């Protein structure tokens, strides 16, 4: 079954999430150093069929790309070059870090664990992916 990979790209770290085979739920998968993300995805794609990438795109409140969008644009070019047959969807990532912190609190995560940026990045990637999945539910 196909998987959809959610990506919260950052200059230092990249949060990665994955869908279940039916494309209903997103789960945090890993946090990877930005310099190693393409190799990480290649290894993942050797084991699982990847149907799509959903990449968080940083936007300002006025719907213009934020300063961080330039870094994401470079990553998107590398992703397209490495995986030309896999479509990429951009998903607005505004407030995902806030939502990730809220999810950690509601999930009972201890304060010291919530300060771990790796956890925030993974959960943010899952929120980005879940947002896409919810908007694109397959009609039965």
PDB file of C-alpha atoms in Angstrom:
ATOM      1  CA  UNK A   1       0.000   0.000   0.000  1.00  0.00           C
ATOM      2  CA  UNK A   2       1.128   3.522  -0.737  1.00  0.00           C
ATOM      3  CA  UNK A   3       2.317   5.966   1.881  1.00  0.00           C
ATOM      4  CA  UNK A   4       2.261   9.736   1.898  1.00  0.00           C
ATOM      5  CA  UNK A   5       5.187  11.472   3.563  1.00  0.00           C
ATOM      6  CA  UNK A   6       4.694  14.751   5.435  1.00  0.00           C
ATOM      7  CA  UNK A   7       7.688  17.041   5.772  1.00  0.00           C
ATOM      8  CA  UNK A   8       8.288  20.001   8.062  1.00  0.00           C
ATOM      9  CA  UNK A   9      11.488  21.377   6.556  1.00  0.00           C
ATOM     10  CA  UNK A  10      13.816  23.506   8.636  1.00  0.00           C
ATOM     11  CA  UNK A  11      17.312  24.774   7.993  1.00  0.00           C
ATOM     12  CA  UNK A  12      18.748  22.525  10.752  1.00  0.00           C
ATOM     13  CA  UNK A  13      16.176  19.758  11.275  1.00  0.00           C
ATOM     14  CA  UNK A  14      13.401  18.183   9.250  1.00  0.00           C
ATOM     15  CA  UNK A  15      10.355  16.624  10.836  1.00  0.00           C
ATOM     16  CA  UNK A  16       9.023  13.612   8.961  1.00  0.00           C
ATOM     17  CA  UNK A  17       5.598  12.000   9.262  1.00  0.00           C
ATOM     18  CA  UNK A  18       3.931   9.214   7.333  1.00  0.00           C
ATOM     19  CA  UNK A  19       0.389   8.214   6.516  1.00  0.00           C
ATOM     20  CA  UNK A  20      -1.088   4.840   7.244  1.00  0.00           C
ATOM     21  CA  UNK A  21      -1.538   2.660   4.104  1.00  0.00           C
ATOM     22  CA  UNK A  22      -5.164   3.788   3.713  1.00  0.00           C
ATOM     23  CA  UNK A  23      -4.241   7.475   3.844  1.00  0.00           C
ATOM     24  CA  UNK A  24      -6.432   8.238   6.847  1.00  0.00           C
ATOM     25  CA  UNK A  25      -4.007   8.948   9.708  1.00  0.00           C
ATOM     26  CA  UNK A  26      -0.673  10.744   9.937  1.00  0.00           C
ATOM     27  CA  UNK A  27       1.925   9.578  12.438  1.00  0.00           C
ATOM     28  CA  UNK A  28       5.172  11.276  13.440  1.00  0.00           C
ATOM     29  CA  UNK A  29       8.065   9.255  12.055  1.00  0.00           C
ATOM     30  CA  UNK A  30      11.424  10.903  12.696  1.00  0.00           C
ATOM     31  CA  UNK A  31      13.494  14.071  12.882  1.00  0.00           C
ATOM     32  CA  UNK A  32      16.427  14.156  10.505  1.00  0.00           C
ATOM     33  CA  UNK A  33      19.289  16.642  10.071  1.00  0.00           C
ATOM     34  CA  UNK A  34      18.449  18.812   7.045  1.00  0.00           C
ATOM     35  CA  UNK A  35      21.638  17.774   5.242  1.00  0.00           C
ATOM     36  CA  UNK A  36      20.584  14.098   5.379  1.00  0.00           C
ATOM     37  CA  UNK A  37      16.873  14.312   4.524  1.00  0.00           C
ATOM     38  CA  UNK A  38      17.099  13.238   0.858  1.00  0.00           C
ATOM     39  CA  UNK A  39      19.165  10.159   1.780  1.00  0.00           C
ATOM     40  CA  UNK A  40      16.711   9.368   4.592  1.00  0.00           C
ATOM     41  CA  UNK A  41      13.754   9.510   2.210  1.00  0.00           C
ATOM     42  CA  UNK A  42      15.586   7.369  -0.363  1.00  0.00           C
ATOM     43  CA  UNK A  43      16.138   4.654   2.268  1.00  0.00           C
ATOM     44  CA  UNK A  44      12.498   4.881   3.344  1.00  0.00           C
ATOM     45  CA  UNK A  45      11.332   4.631  -0.275  1.00  0.00           C
ATOM     46  CA  UNK A  46      13.312   1.394  -0.701  1.00  0.00           C
ATOM     47  CA  UNK A  47      11.032  -0.235   1.905  1.00  0.00           C
ATOM     48  CA  UNK A  48       7.706   1.512   1.258  1.00  0.00           C
ATOM     49  CA  UNK A  49       5.941   2.855  -1.807  1.00  0.00           C
ATOM     50  CA  UNK A  50       5.730   6.633  -1.526  1.00  0.00           C
ATOM     51  CA  UNK A  51       2.760   8.075  -3.424  1.00  0.00           C
ATOM     52  CA  UNK A  52       3.152  11.756  -2.538  1.00  0.00           C
ATOM     53  CA  UNK A  53       5.087  14.271  -0.488  1.00  0.00           C
ATOM     54  CA  UNK A  54       3.235  16.906   1.517  1.00  0.00           C
ATOM     55  CA  UNK A  55       5.630  19.690   2.425  1.00  0.00           C
ATOM     56  CA  UNK A  56       4.846  22.436   4.899  1.00  0.00           C
ATOM     57  CA  UNK A  57       5.251  25.830   3.265  1.00  0.00           C
ATOM     58  CA  UNK A  58       5.951  28.819   5.536  1.00  0.00           C
ATOM     59  CA  UNK A  59       3.554  31.705   4.926  1.00  0.00           C
ATOM     60  CA  UNK A  60       3.080  35.117   6.513  1.00  0.00           C
ATOM     61  CA  UNK A  61      -0.273  36.231   7.852  1.00  0.00           C
ATOM     62  CA  UNK A  62      -0.876  38.195   4.616  1.00  0.00           C
ATOM     63  CA  UNK A  63      -0.528  34.958   2.587  1.00  0.00           C
ATOM     64  CA  UNK A  64       2.888  35.820   1.175  1.00  0.00           C
ATOM     65  CA  UNK A  65       5.792  33.375   1.538  1.00  0.00           C
ATOM     66  CA  UNK A  66       7.795  33.974   4.719  1.00  0.00           C
ATOM     67  CA  UNK A  67      11.551  34.450   4.903  1.00  0.00           C
ATOM     68  CA  UNK A  68      11.997  30.719   5.581  1.00  0.00           C
ATOM     69  CA  UNK A  69      10.260  29.880   2.285  1.00  0.00           C
ATOM     70  CA  UNK A  70      13.548  30.388   0.403  1.00  0.00           C
ATOM     71  CA  UNK A  71      15.074  27.423   2.279  1.00  0.00           C
ATOM     72  CA  UNK A  72      12.017  25.300   1.526  1.00  0.00           C
ATOM     73  CA  UNK A  73      12.213  26.268  -2.163  1.00  0.00           C
ATOM     74  CA  UNK A  74      15.787  24.954  -2.366  1.00  0.00           C
ATOM     75  CA  UNK A  75      14.690  21.736  -0.646  1.00  0.00           C
ATOM     76  CA  UNK A  76      11.738  21.372  -3.047  1.00  0.00           C
ATOM     77  CA  UNK A  77      14.099  21.553  -6.039  1.00  0.00           C
ATOM     78  CA  UNK A  78      16.312  18.828  -4.539  1.00  0.00           C
ATOM     79  CA  UNK A  79      13.260  16.703  -3.724  1.00  0.00           C
ATOM     80  CA  UNK A  80      11.904  17.005  -7.279  1.00  0.00           C
ATOM     81  CA  UNK A  81      15.324  16.149  -8.722  1.00  0.00           C
ATOM     82  CA  UNK A  82      15.678  13.076  -6.485  1.00  0.00           C
ATOM     83  CA  UNK A  83      12.071  11.860  -6.859  1.00  0.00           C
ATOM     84  CA  UNK A  84      10.802  13.176 -10.208  1.00  0.00           C
ATOM     85  CA  UNK A  85       7.880  10.723 -10.391  1.00  0.00           C
ATOM     86  CA  UNK A  86       6.435  11.514  -6.952  1.00  0.00           C
ATOM     87  CA  UNK A  87       4.062  14.495  -6.762  1.00  0.00           C
ATOM     88  CA  UNK A  88       4.568  17.205  -4.146  1.00  0.00           C
ATOM     89  CA  UNK A  89       1.780  19.143  -2.464  1.00  0.00           C
ATOM     90  CA  UNK A  90       2.496  22.280  -0.462  1.00  0.00           C
ATOM     91  CA  UNK A  91       0.534  22.717   2.744  1.00  0.00           C
ATOM     92  CA  UNK A  92       0.348  25.957   4.732  1.00  0.00           C
ATOM     93  CA  UNK A  93       2.380  25.394   7.888  1.00  0.00           C
ATOM     94  CA  UNK A  94       1.294  28.457   9.845  1.00  0.00           C
ATOM     95  CA  UNK A  95       0.672  27.633  13.502  1.00  0.00           C
ATOM     96  CA  UNK A  96       1.867  24.017  13.246  1.00  0.00           C
ATOM     97  CA  UNK A  97       4.454  24.525  15.999  1.00  0.00           C
ATOM     98  CA  UNK A  98       1.782  26.027  18.265  1.00  0.00           C
ATOM     99  CA  UNK A  99      -0.533  23.108  17.487  1.00  0.00           C
ATOM    100  CA  UNK A 100       2.308  20.645  18.086  1.00  0.00           C
ATOM    101  CA  UNK A 101       2.981  22.112  21.542  1.00  0.00           C
ATOM    102  CA  UNK A 102      -0.730  22.000  22.347  1.00  0.00           C
ATOM    103  CA  UNK A 103      -0.919  18.351  21.243  1.00  0.00           C
ATOM    104  CA  UNK A 104       2.054  17.483  23.451  1.00  0.00           C
ATOM    105  CA  UNK A 105       0.448  19.179  26.461  1.00  0.00           C
ATOM    106  CA  UNK A 106      -2.914  17.520  25.843  1.00  0.00           C
ATOM    107  CA  UNK A 107      -1.141  14.200  25.356  1.00  0.00           C
ATOM    108  CA  UNK A 108       0.418  14.498  28.800  1.00  0.00           C
ATOM    109  CA  UNK A 109       4.015  14.983  27.669  1.00  0.00           C
ATOM    110  CA  UNK A 110       6.287  16.296  30.430  1.00  0.00           C
ATOM    111  CA  UNK A 111       7.550  19.882  30.170  1.00  0.00           C
ATOM    112  CA  UNK A 112      11.190  18.864  29.685  1.00  0.00           C
ATOM    113  CA  UNK A 113      10.185  16.528  26.837  1.00  0.00           C
ATOM    114  CA  UNK A 114       8.150  19.315  25.206  1.00  0.00           C
ATOM    115  CA  UNK A 115      11.307  21.427  24.970  1.00  0.00           C
ATOM    116  CA  UNK A 116      12.850  18.815  22.662  1.00  0.00           C
ATOM    117  CA  UNK A 117      12.726  20.474  19.240  1.00  0.00           C
ATOM    118  CA  UNK A 118      12.969  17.075  17.540  1.00  0.00           C
ATOM    119  CA  UNK A 119       9.589  16.124  19.009  1.00  0.00           C
ATOM    120  CA  UNK A 120       8.055  19.424  17.906  1.00  0.00           C
ATOM    121  CA  UNK A 121       9.355  18.933  14.347  1.00  0.00           C
ATOM    122  CA  UNK A 122       8.005  15.368  14.087  1.00  0.00           C
ATOM    123  CA  UNK A 123       4.609  16.338  15.453  1.00  0.00           C
ATOM    124  CA  UNK A 124       4.487  19.422  13.209  1.00  0.00           C
ATOM    125  CA  UNK A 125       5.111  17.187  10.197  1.00  0.00           C
ATOM    126  CA  UNK A 126       2.245  14.945  11.312  1.00  0.00           C
ATOM    127  CA  UNK A 127      -0.054  17.977  11.678  1.00  0.00           C
ATOM    128  CA  UNK A 128       0.878  19.184   8.181  1.00  0.00           C
ATOM    129  CA  UNK A 129       0.211  15.732   6.743  1.00  0.00           C
ATOM    130  CA  UNK A 130      -3.032  15.231   8.687  1.00  0.00           C
ATOM    131  CA  UNK A 131      -4.295  18.577   7.414  1.00  0.00           C
ATOM    132  CA  UNK A 132      -3.696  17.390   3.856  1.00  0.00           C
ATOM    133  CA  UNK A 133      -5.312  13.998   4.512  1.00  0.00           C
ATOM    134  CA  UNK A 134      -8.392  15.575   6.090  1.00  0.00           C
ATOM    135  CA  UNK A 135      -8.875  17.878   3.102  1.00  0.00           C
ATOM    136  CA  UNK A 136      -8.402  15.062   0.598  1.00  0.00           C
ATOM    137  CA  UNK A 137     -10.378  12.206   2.127  1.00  0.00           C
ATOM    138  CA  UNK A 138     -11.307   9.658  -0.469  1.00  0.00           C
ATOM    139  CA  UNK A 139     -15.004   9.488  -1.153  1.00  0.00           C
ATOM    140  CA  UNK A 140     -16.458   6.037  -0.528  1.00  0.00           C
TER     141      UNK A 140
END
